[in-house]
mmCIF file as gemmi writes it, N, C-alpha and C atoms, coordinates in Angstrom:
data_model
loop_
_atom_site.group_PDB
_atom_site.id
_atom_site.type_symbol
_atom_site.label_atom_id
_atom_site.label_alt_id
_atom_site.label_comp_id
_atom_site.label_asym_id
_atom_site.label_entity_id
_atom_site.label_seq_id
_atom_site.pdbx_PDB_ins_code
_atom_site.Cartn_x
_atom_site.Cartn_y
_atom_site.Cartn_z
_atom_site.occupancy
_atom_site.B_iso_or_equiv
_atom_site.pdbx_formal_charge
_atom_site.auth_seq_id
_atom_site.auth_asym_id
_atom_site.pdbx_PDB_model_num
ATOM 1 N N . MET Axp A 1 ? -20.457 206.646 195.048 1 0 ? 1 A 1
ATOM 2 C CA . MET Axp A 1 ? -21.489 206.145 195.904 1 0 ? 1 A 1
ATOM 3 C C . MET Axp A 1 ? -22.647 207.123 196.019 1 0 ? 1 A 1
ATOM 4 N N . ALA Axp A 2 ? -22.438 208.343 195.663 1 0 ? 2 A 1
ATOM 5 C CA . ALA Axp A 2 ? -23.509 209.327 195.763 1 0 ? 2 A 1
ATOM 6 C C . ALA Axp A 2 ? -24.647 209.03 194.792 1 0 ? 2 A 1
ATOM 7 N N . ALA Axp A 3 ? -24.412 208.162 193.817 1 0 ? 3 A 1
ATOM 8 C CA . ALA Axp A 3 ? -25.422 207.865 192.808 1 0 ? 3 A 1
ATOM 9 C C . ALA Axp A 3 ? -26.5 206.904 193.303 1 0 ? 3 A 1
ATOM 10 N N . PHE Axp A 4 ? -26.341 206.307 194.477 1 0 ? 4 A 1
ATOM 11 C CA . PHE Axp A 4 ? -27.355 205.399 194.985 1 0 ? 4 A 1
ATOM 12 C C . PHE Axp A 4 ? -28.655 206.147 195.21 1 0 ? 4 A 1
ATOM 13 N N . ARG Axp A 5 ? -29.757 205.497 194.88 1 0 ? 5 A 1
ATOM 14 C CA . ARG Axp A 5 ? -31.053 206.165 194.949 1 0 ? 5 A 1
ATOM 15 C C . ARG Axp A 5 ? -31.671 206.16 196.33 1 0 ? 5 A 1
ATOM 16 N N . SER Axp A 6 ? -31.171 205.313 197.212 1 0 ? 6 A 1
ATOM 17 C CA . SER Axp A 6 ? -31.733 205.31 198.561 1 0 ? 6 A 1
ATOM 18 C C . SER Axp A 6 ? -30.607 205.307 199.588 1 0 ? 6 A 1
ATOM 19 N N . VAL Axp A 7 ? -30.877 205.876 200.727 1 0 ? 7 A 1
ATOM 20 C CA . VAL Axp A 7 ? -29.887 205.908 201.801 1 0 ? 7 A 1
ATOM 21 C C . VAL Axp A 7 ? -29.566 204.492 202.251 1 0 ? 7 A 1
ATOM 22 N N . GLU Axp A 8 ? -30.564 203.6 202.263 1 0 ? 8 A 1
ATOM 23 C CA . GLU Axp A 8 ? -30.338 202.225 202.688 1 0 ? 8 A 1
ATOM 24 C C . GLU Axp A 8 ? -29.337 201.515 201.782 1 0 ? 8 A 1
ATOM 25 N N . LYS Axp A 9 ? -29.493 201.671 200.464 1 0 ? 9 A 1
ATOM 26 C CA . LYS Axp A 9 ? -28.554 201.039 199.524 1 0 ? 9 A 1
ATOM 27 C C . LYS Axp A 9 ? -27.158 201.641 199.667 1 0 ? 9 A 1
ATOM 28 N N . TYR Axp A 10 ? -27.109 202.939 199.857 1 0 ? 10 A 1
ATOM 29 C CA . TYR Axp A 10 ? -25.82 203.603 200.052 1 0 ? 10 A 1
ATOM 30 C C . TYR Axp A 10 ? -25.117 203.04 201.284 1 0 ? 10 A 1
ATOM 31 N N . ARG Axp A 11 ? -25.843 202.957 202.399 1 0 ? 11 A 1
ATOM 32 C CA . ARG Axp A 11 ? -25.247 202.472 203.643 1 0 ? 11 A 1
ATOM 33 C C . ARG Axp A 11 ? -24.835 201.008 203.543 1 0 ? 11 A 1
ATOM 34 N N . ALA Axp A 12 ? -25.61 200.183 202.833 1 0 ? 12 A 1
ATOM 35 C CA . ALA Axp A 12 ? -25.252 198.767 202.668 1 0 ? 12 A 1
ATOM 36 C C . ALA Axp A 12 ? -23.952 198.65 201.871 1 0 ? 12 A 1
ATOM 37 N N . PHE Axp A 13 ? -23.838 199.394 200.773 1 0 ? 13 A 1
ATOM 38 C CA . PHE Axp A 13 ? -22.623 199.363 199.966 1 0 ? 13 A 1
ATOM 39 C C . PHE Axp A 13 ? -21.438 199.893 200.76 1 0 ? 13 A 1
ATOM 40 N N . ARG Axp A 14 ? -21.658 200.968 201.496 1 0 ? 14 A 1
ATOM 41 C CA . ARG Axp A 14 ? -20.593 201.557 202.31 1 0 ? 14 A 1
ATOM 42 C C . ARG Axp A 14 ? -20.102 200.566 203.359 1 0 ? 14 A 1
ATOM 43 N N . ALA Axp A 15 ? -21.019 199.823 203.978 1 0 ? 15 A 1
ATOM 44 C CA . ALA Axp A 15 ? -20.635 198.824 204.977 1 0 ? 15 A 1
ATOM 45 C C . ALA Axp A 15 ? -19.758 197.734 204.353 1 0 ? 15 A 1
ATOM 46 N N . GLU Axp A 16 ? -20.087 197.313 203.132 1 0 ? 16 A 1
ATOM 47 C CA . GLU Axp A 16 ? -19.269 196.314 202.44 1 0 ? 16 A 1
ATOM 48 C C . GLU Axp A 16 ? -17.87 196.841 202.163 1 0 ? 16 A 1
ATOM 49 N N . VAL Axp A 17 ? -17.791 198.075 201.704 1 0 ? 17 A 1
ATOM 50 C CA . VAL Axp A 17 ? -16.485 198.669 201.406 1 0 ? 17 A 1
ATOM 51 C C . VAL Axp A 17 ? -15.682 198.846 202.69 1 0 ? 17 A 1
ATOM 52 N N . LEU Axp A 18 ? -16.329 199.283 203.76 1 0 ? 18 A 1
ATOM 53 C CA . LEU Axp A 18 ? -15.625 199.446 205.025 1 0 ? 18 A 1
ATOM 54 C C . LEU Axp A 18 ? -15.093 198.112 205.541 1 0 ? 18 A 1
ATOM 55 N N . ALA Axp A 19 ? -15.797 197.012 205.275 1 0 ? 19 A 1
ATOM 56 C CA . ALA Axp A 19 ? -15.31 195.686 205.671 1 0 ? 19 A 1
ATOM 57 C C . ALA Axp A 19 ? -14.039 195.33 204.901 1 0 ? 19 A 1
ATOM 58 N N . VAL Axp A 20 ? -14.001 195.65 203.618 1 0 ? 20 A 1
ATOM 59 C CA . VAL Axp A 20 ? -12.79 195.407 202.817 1 0 ? 20 A 1
ATOM 60 C C . VAL Axp A 20 ? -11.644 196.273 203.329 1 0 ? 20 A 1
ATOM 61 N N . VAL Axp A 21 ? -11.923 197.532 203.601 1 0 ? 21 A 1
ATOM 62 C CA . VAL Axp A 21 ? -10.907 198.447 204.119 1 0 ? 21 A 1
ATOM 63 C C . VAL Axp A 21 ? -10.359 197.932 205.447 1 0 ? 21 A 1
ATOM 64 N N . ALA Axp A 22 ? -11.233 197.448 206.325 1 0 ? 22 A 1
ATOM 65 C CA . ALA Axp A 22 ? -10.79 196.911 207.616 1 0 ? 22 A 1
ATOM 66 C C . ALA Axp A 22 ? -9.862 195.714 207.422 1 0 ? 22 A 1
ATOM 67 N N . CYS Axp A 23 ? -10.183 194.837 206.489 1 0 ? 23 A 1
ATOM 68 C CA . CYS Axp A 23 ? -9.315 193.68 206.201 1 0 ? 23 A 1
ATOM 69 C C . CYS Axp A 23 ? -7.946 194.133 205.699 1 0 ? 23 A 1
ATOM 70 N N . LEU Axp A 24 ? -7.932 195.095 204.81 1 0 ? 24 A 1
ATOM 71 C CA . LEU Axp A 24 ? -6.659 195.592 204.28 1 0 ? 24 A 1
ATOM 72 C C . LEU Axp A 24 ? -5.826 196.228 205.379 1 0 ? 24 A 1
ATOM 73 N N . GLU Axp A 25 ? -6.476 196.99 206.247 1 0 ? 25 A 1
ATOM 74 C CA . GLU Axp A 25 ? -5.746 197.654 207.327 1 0 ? 25 A 1
ATOM 75 C C . GLU Axp A 25 ? -5.241 196.647 208.361 1 0 ? 25 A 1
ATOM 76 N N . GLN Axp A 26 ? -6.001 195.57 208.597 1 0 ? 26 A 1
ATOM 77 C CA . GLN Axp A 26 ? -5.543 194.516 209.505 1 0 ? 26 A 1
ATOM 78 C C . GLN Axp A 26 ? -4.317 193.808 208.942 1 0 ? 26 A 1
ATOM 79 N N . ALA Axp A 27 ? -4.206 193.803 207.615 1 0 ? 27 A 1
ATOM 80 C CA . ALA Axp A 27 ? -3.051 193.199 206.957 1 0 ? 27 A 1
ATOM 81 C C . ALA Axp A 27 ? -1.868 194.161 206.927 1 0 ? 27 A 1
ATOM 82 N N . GLY Axp A 28 ? -2.051 195.36 207.486 1 0 ? 28 A 1
ATOM 83 C CA . GLY Axp A 28 ? -0.966 196.325 207.576 1 0 ? 28 A 1
ATOM 84 C C . GLY Axp A 28 ? -0.876 197.299 206.422 1 0 ? 28 A 1
ATOM 85 N N . LEU Axp A 29 ? -1.89 197.345 205.581 1 0 ? 29 A 1
ATOM 86 C CA . LEU Axp A 29 ? -1.883 198.266 204.442 1 0 ? 29 A 1
ATOM 87 C C . LEU Axp A 29 ? -2.584 199.563 204.807 1 0 ? 29 A 1
ATOM 88 N N . THR Axp A 30 ? -2.071 200.666 204.346 1 0 ? 30 A 1
ATOM 89 C CA . THR Axp A 30 ? -2.707 201.964 204.524 1 0 ? 30 A 1
ATOM 90 C C . THR Axp A 30 ? -3.673 202.158 203.371 1 0 ? 30 A 1
ATOM 91 N N . THR Axp A 31 ? -4.9 202.516 203.665 1 0 ? 31 A 1
ATOM 92 C CA . THR Axp A 31 ? -5.905 202.651 202.613 1 0 ? 31 A 1
ATOM 93 C C . THR Axp A 31 ? -6.494 204.056 202.597 1 0 ? 31 A 1
ATOM 94 N N . PHE Axp A 32 ? -7.073 204.394 201.474 1 0 ? 32 A 1
ATOM 95 C CA . PHE Axp A 32 ? -7.805 205.65 201.316 1 0 ? 32 A 1
ATOM 96 C C . PHE Axp A 32 ? -9.204 205.293 200.843 1 0 ? 32 A 1
ATOM 97 N N . PHE Axp A 33 ? -10.198 205.715 201.561 1 0 ? 33 A 1
ATOM 98 C CA . PHE Axp A 33 ? -11.589 205.512 201.168 1 0 ? 33 A 1
ATOM 99 C C . PHE Axp A 33 ? -12.332 206.813 201.44 1 0 ? 33 A 1
ATOM 100 N N . ALA Axp A 34 ? -12.705 207.501 200.39 1 0 ? 34 A 1
ATOM 101 C CA . ALA Axp A 34 ? -13.306 208.823 200.523 1 0 ? 34 A 1
ATOM 102 C C . ALA Axp A 34 ? -14.612 208.796 201.31 1 0 ? 34 A 1
ATOM 103 N N . GLY Axp A 35 ? -15.313 207.665 201.315 1 0 ? 35 A 1
ATOM 104 C CA . GLY Axp A 35 ? -16.592 207.595 202.001 1 0 ? 35 A 1
ATOM 105 C C . GLY Axp A 35 ? -16.515 207.115 203.429 1 0 ? 35 A 1
ATOM 106 N N . ARG Axp A 36 ? -15.322 207.032 203.961 1 0 ? 36 A 1
ATOM 107 C CA . ARG Axp A 36 ? -15.152 206.491 205.327 1 0 ? 36 A 1
ATOM 108 C C . ARG Axp A 36 ? -16.013 207.222 206.359 1 0 ? 36 A 1
ATOM 109 N N . ASP Axp A 37 ? -16.074 208.534 206.295 1 0 ? 37 A 1
ATOM 110 C CA . ASP Axp A 37 ? -16.81 209.311 207.285 1 0 ? 37 A 1
ATOM 111 C C . ASP Axp A 37 ? -18.158 209.825 206.786 1 0 ? 37 A 1
ATOM 112 N N . VAL Axp A 38 ? -18.58 209.372 205.631 1 0 ? 38 A 1
ATOM 113 C CA . VAL Axp A 38 ? -19.821 209.868 205.032 1 0 ? 38 A 1
ATOM 114 C C . VAL Axp A 38 ? -20.91 208.819 205.211 1 0 ? 38 A 1
ATOM 115 N N . GLU Axp A 39 ? -21.787 209.039 206.198 1 0 ? 39 A 1
ATOM 116 C CA . GLU Axp A 39 ? -22.792 208.035 206.523 1 0 ? 39 A 1
ATOM 117 C C . GLU Axp A 39 ? -24.025 208.07 205.625 1 0 ? 39 A 1
ATOM 118 N N . SER Axp A 40 ? -24.245 209.177 204.955 1 0 ? 40 A 1
ATOM 119 C CA . SER Axp A 40 ? -25.361 209.252 204.008 1 0 ? 40 A 1
ATOM 120 C C . SER Axp A 40 ? -25.004 210.264 202.92 1 0 ? 40 A 1
ATOM 121 N N . PRO Axp A 41 ? -25.627 210.136 201.758 1 0 ? 41 A 1
ATOM 122 C CA . PRO Axp A 41 ? -25.337 211.09 200.68 1 0 ? 41 A 1
ATOM 123 C C . PRO Axp A 41 ? -25.581 212.539 201.078 1 0 ? 41 A 1
ATOM 124 N N . ASP Axp A 42 ? -26.449 212.77 202.043 1 0 ? 42 A 1
ATOM 125 C CA . ASP Axp A 42 ? -26.754 214.137 202.477 1 0 ? 42 A 1
ATOM 126 C C . ASP Axp A 42 ? -25.592 214.802 203.208 1 0 ? 42 A 1
ATOM 127 N N . THR Axp A 43 ? -24.626 214.02 203.678 1 0 ? 43 A 1
ATOM 128 C CA . THR Axp A 43 ? -23.518 214.583 204.45 1 0 ? 43 A 1
ATOM 129 C C . THR Axp A 43 ? -22.249 214.777 203.634 1 0 ? 43 A 1
ATOM 130 N N . PHE Axp A 44 ? -22.338 214.677 202.317 1 0 ? 44 A 1
ATOM 131 C CA . PHE Axp A 44 ? -21.169 214.93 201.485 1 0 ? 44 A 1
ATOM 132 C C . PHE Axp A 44 ? -20.707 216.371 201.662 1 0 ? 44 A 1
ATOM 133 N N . ASP Axp A 45 ? -19.396 216.568 201.641 1 0 ? 45 A 1
ATOM 134 C CA . ASP Axp A 45 ? -18.831 217.908 201.734 1 0 ? 45 A 1
ATOM 135 C C . ASP Axp A 45 ? -19.131 218.72 200.48 1 0 ? 45 A 1
ATOM 136 N N . GLU Axp A 46 ? -18.951 220 200.615 1 0 ? 46 A 1
ATOM 137 C CA . GLU Axp A 46 ? -18.95 220.836 199.419 1 0 ? 46 A 1
ATOM 138 C C . GLU Axp A 46 ? -17.839 220.32 198.514 1 0 ? 46 A 1
ATOM 139 N N . PRO Axp A 47 ? -18.006 220.346 197.191 1 0 ? 47 A 1
ATOM 140 C CA . PRO Axp A 47 ? -17.005 219.767 196.297 1 0 ? 47 A 1
ATOM 141 C C . PRO Axp A 47 ? -15.574 220.248 196.528 1 0 ? 47 A 1
ATOM 142 N N . ALA Axp A 48 ? -15.367 221.535 196.731 1 0 ? 48 A 1
ATOM 143 C CA . ALA Axp A 48 ? -13.998 222.039 196.898 1 0 ? 48 A 1
ATOM 144 C C . ALA Axp A 48 ? -13.364 221.507 198.182 1 0 ? 48 A 1
ATOM 145 N N . ALA Axp A 49 ? -14.104 221.491 199.269 1 0 ? 49 A 1
ATOM 146 C CA . ALA Axp A 49 ? -13.573 220.99 200.538 1 0 ? 49 A 1
ATOM 147 C C . ALA Axp A 49 ? -13.291 219.506 200.457 1 0 ? 49 A 1
ATOM 148 N N . ALA Axp A 50 ? -14.155 218.769 199.783 1 0 ? 50 A 1
ATOM 149 C CA . ALA Axp A 50 ? -13.974 217.328 199.645 1 0 ? 50 A 1
ATOM 150 C C . ALA Axp A 50 ? -12.706 217.019 198.851 1 0 ? 50 A 1
ATOM 151 N N . VAL Axp A 51 ? -12.458 217.756 197.809 1 0 ? 51 A 1
ATOM 152 C CA . VAL Axp A 51 ? -11.275 217.518 196.982 1 0 ? 51 A 1
ATOM 153 C C . VAL Axp A 51 ? -10.004 217.746 197.785 1 0 ? 51 A 1
ATOM 154 N N . VAL Axp A 52 ? -9.94 218.824 198.53 1 0 ? 52 A 1
ATOM 155 C CA . VAL Axp A 52 ? -8.753 219.13 199.323 1 0 ? 52 A 1
ATOM 156 C C . VAL Axp A 52 ? -8.508 218.024 200.346 1 0 ? 52 A 1
ATOM 157 N N . ARG Axp A 53 ? -9.562 217.626 201.071 1 0 ? 53 A 1
ATOM 158 C CA . ARG Axp A 53 ? -9.415 216.601 202.102 1 0 ? 53 A 1
ATOM 159 C C . ARG Axp A 53 ? -9.06 215.246 201.493 1 0 ? 53 A 1
ATOM 160 N N . ASP Axp A 54 ? -9.702 214.888 200.37 1 0 ? 54 A 1
ATOM 161 C CA . ASP Axp A 54 ? -9.426 213.604 199.738 1 0 ? 54 A 1
ATOM 162 C C . ASP Axp A 54 ? -8.021 213.544 199.157 1 0 ? 54 A 1
ATOM 163 N N . LEU Axp A 55 ? -7.554 214.616 198.554 1 0 ? 55 A 1
ATOM 164 C CA . LEU Axp A 55 ? -6.191 214.63 198.012 1 0 ? 55 A 1
ATOM 165 C C . LEU Axp A 55 ? -5.156 214.511 199.119 1 0 ? 55 A 1
ATOM 166 N N . ASP Axp A 56 ? -5.421 215.153 200.251 1 0 ? 56 A 1
ATOM 167 C CA . ASP Axp A 56 ? -4.517 215.033 201.386 1 0 ? 56 A 1
ATOM 168 C C . ASP Axp A 56 ? -4.45 213.586 201.875 1 0 ? 56 A 1
ATOM 169 N N . ALA Axp A 57 ? -5.604 212.936 202.023 1 0 ? 57 A 1
ATOM 170 C CA . ALA Axp A 57 ? -5.634 211.533 202.462 1 0 ? 57 A 1
ATOM 171 C C . ALA Axp A 57 ? -4.976 210.626 201.432 1 0 ? 57 A 1
ATOM 172 N N . LEU Axp A 58 ? -5.211 210.888 200.171 1 0 ? 58 A 1
ATOM 173 C CA . LEU Axp A 58 ? -4.6 210.086 199.112 1 0 ? 58 A 1
ATOM 174 C C . LEU Axp A 58 ? -3.083 210.209 199.138 1 0 ? 58 A 1
ATOM 175 N N . ASN Axp A 59 ? -2.571 211.396 199.369 1 0 ? 59 A 1
ATOM 176 C CA . ASN Axp A 59 ? -1.121 211.602 199.437 1 0 ? 59 A 1
ATOM 177 C C . ASN Axp A 59 ? -0.493 210.85 200.604 1 0 ? 59 A 1
ATOM 178 N N . ARG Axp A 60 ? -1.266 210.605 201.673 1 0 ? 60 A 1
ATOM 179 C CA . ARG Axp A 60 ? -0.737 209.898 202.827 1 0 ? 60 A 1
ATOM 180 C C . ARG Axp A 60 ? -0.932 208.39 202.744 1 0 ? 60 A 1
ATOM 181 N N . SER Axp A 61 ? -1.594 207.892 201.701 1 0 ? 61 A 1
ATOM 182 C CA . SER Axp A 61 ? -1.927 206.481 201.597 1 0 ? 61 A 1
ATOM 183 C C . SER Axp A 61 ? -1.012 205.738 200.638 1 0 ? 61 A 1
ATOM 184 N N . GLN Axp A 62 ? -0.839 204.44 200.918 1 0 ? 62 A 1
ATOM 185 C CA . GLN Axp A 62 ? -0.12 203.585 199.975 1 0 ? 62 A 1
ATOM 186 C C . GLN Axp A 62 ? -1.064 203.119 198.877 1 0 ? 62 A 1
ATOM 187 N N . TYR Axp A 63 ? -2.283 202.814 199.257 1 0 ? 63 A 1
ATOM 188 C CA . TYR Axp A 63 ? -3.278 202.248 198.339 1 0 ? 63 A 1
ATOM 189 C C . TYR Axp A 63 ? -4.583 202.992 198.533 1 0 ? 63 A 1
ATOM 190 N N . PHE Axp A 64 ? -5.451 202.931 197.534 1 0 ? 64 A 1
ATOM 191 C CA . PHE Axp A 64 ? -6.757 203.574 197.68 1 0 ? 64 A 1
ATOM 192 C C . PHE Axp A 64 ? -7.789 202.818 196.9 1 0 ? 64 A 1
ATOM 193 N N . LEU Axp A 65 ? -9.048 202.928 197.309 1 0 ? 65 A 1
ATOM 194 C CA . LEU Axp A 65 ? -10.196 202.324 196.629 1 0 ? 65 A 1
ATOM 195 C C . LEU Axp A 65 ? -11.032 203.424 196.026 1 0 ? 65 A 1
ATOM 196 N N . LEU Axp A 66 ? -11.504 203.19 194.825 1 0 ? 66 A 1
ATOM 197 C CA . LEU Axp A 66 ? -12.394 204.159 194.192 1 0 ? 66 A 1
ATOM 198 C C . LEU Axp A 66 ? -13.8 203.628 194.204 1 0 ? 66 A 1
C-alpha cells in the first residue's frame, strides 16, 4: 500500500481492506493486516521494527491478507 501516490488513495484502499477484515473478524476469523494501524504512508515504521511487529502478528493469526 505504500506505493499509492496520494494519501487519499491510500486511505480509500485501506478503508476497503479494513471493511473486509471487519467482516472476517465478525465471522470469528483471526486476521493479520499490516496496515491496520497505519493511517498514511508517512507513518510507516522503520523497516526493521515493522518486520518484527508484523511477524509477531502473523504468528498469532490464523489467516492474513497481503
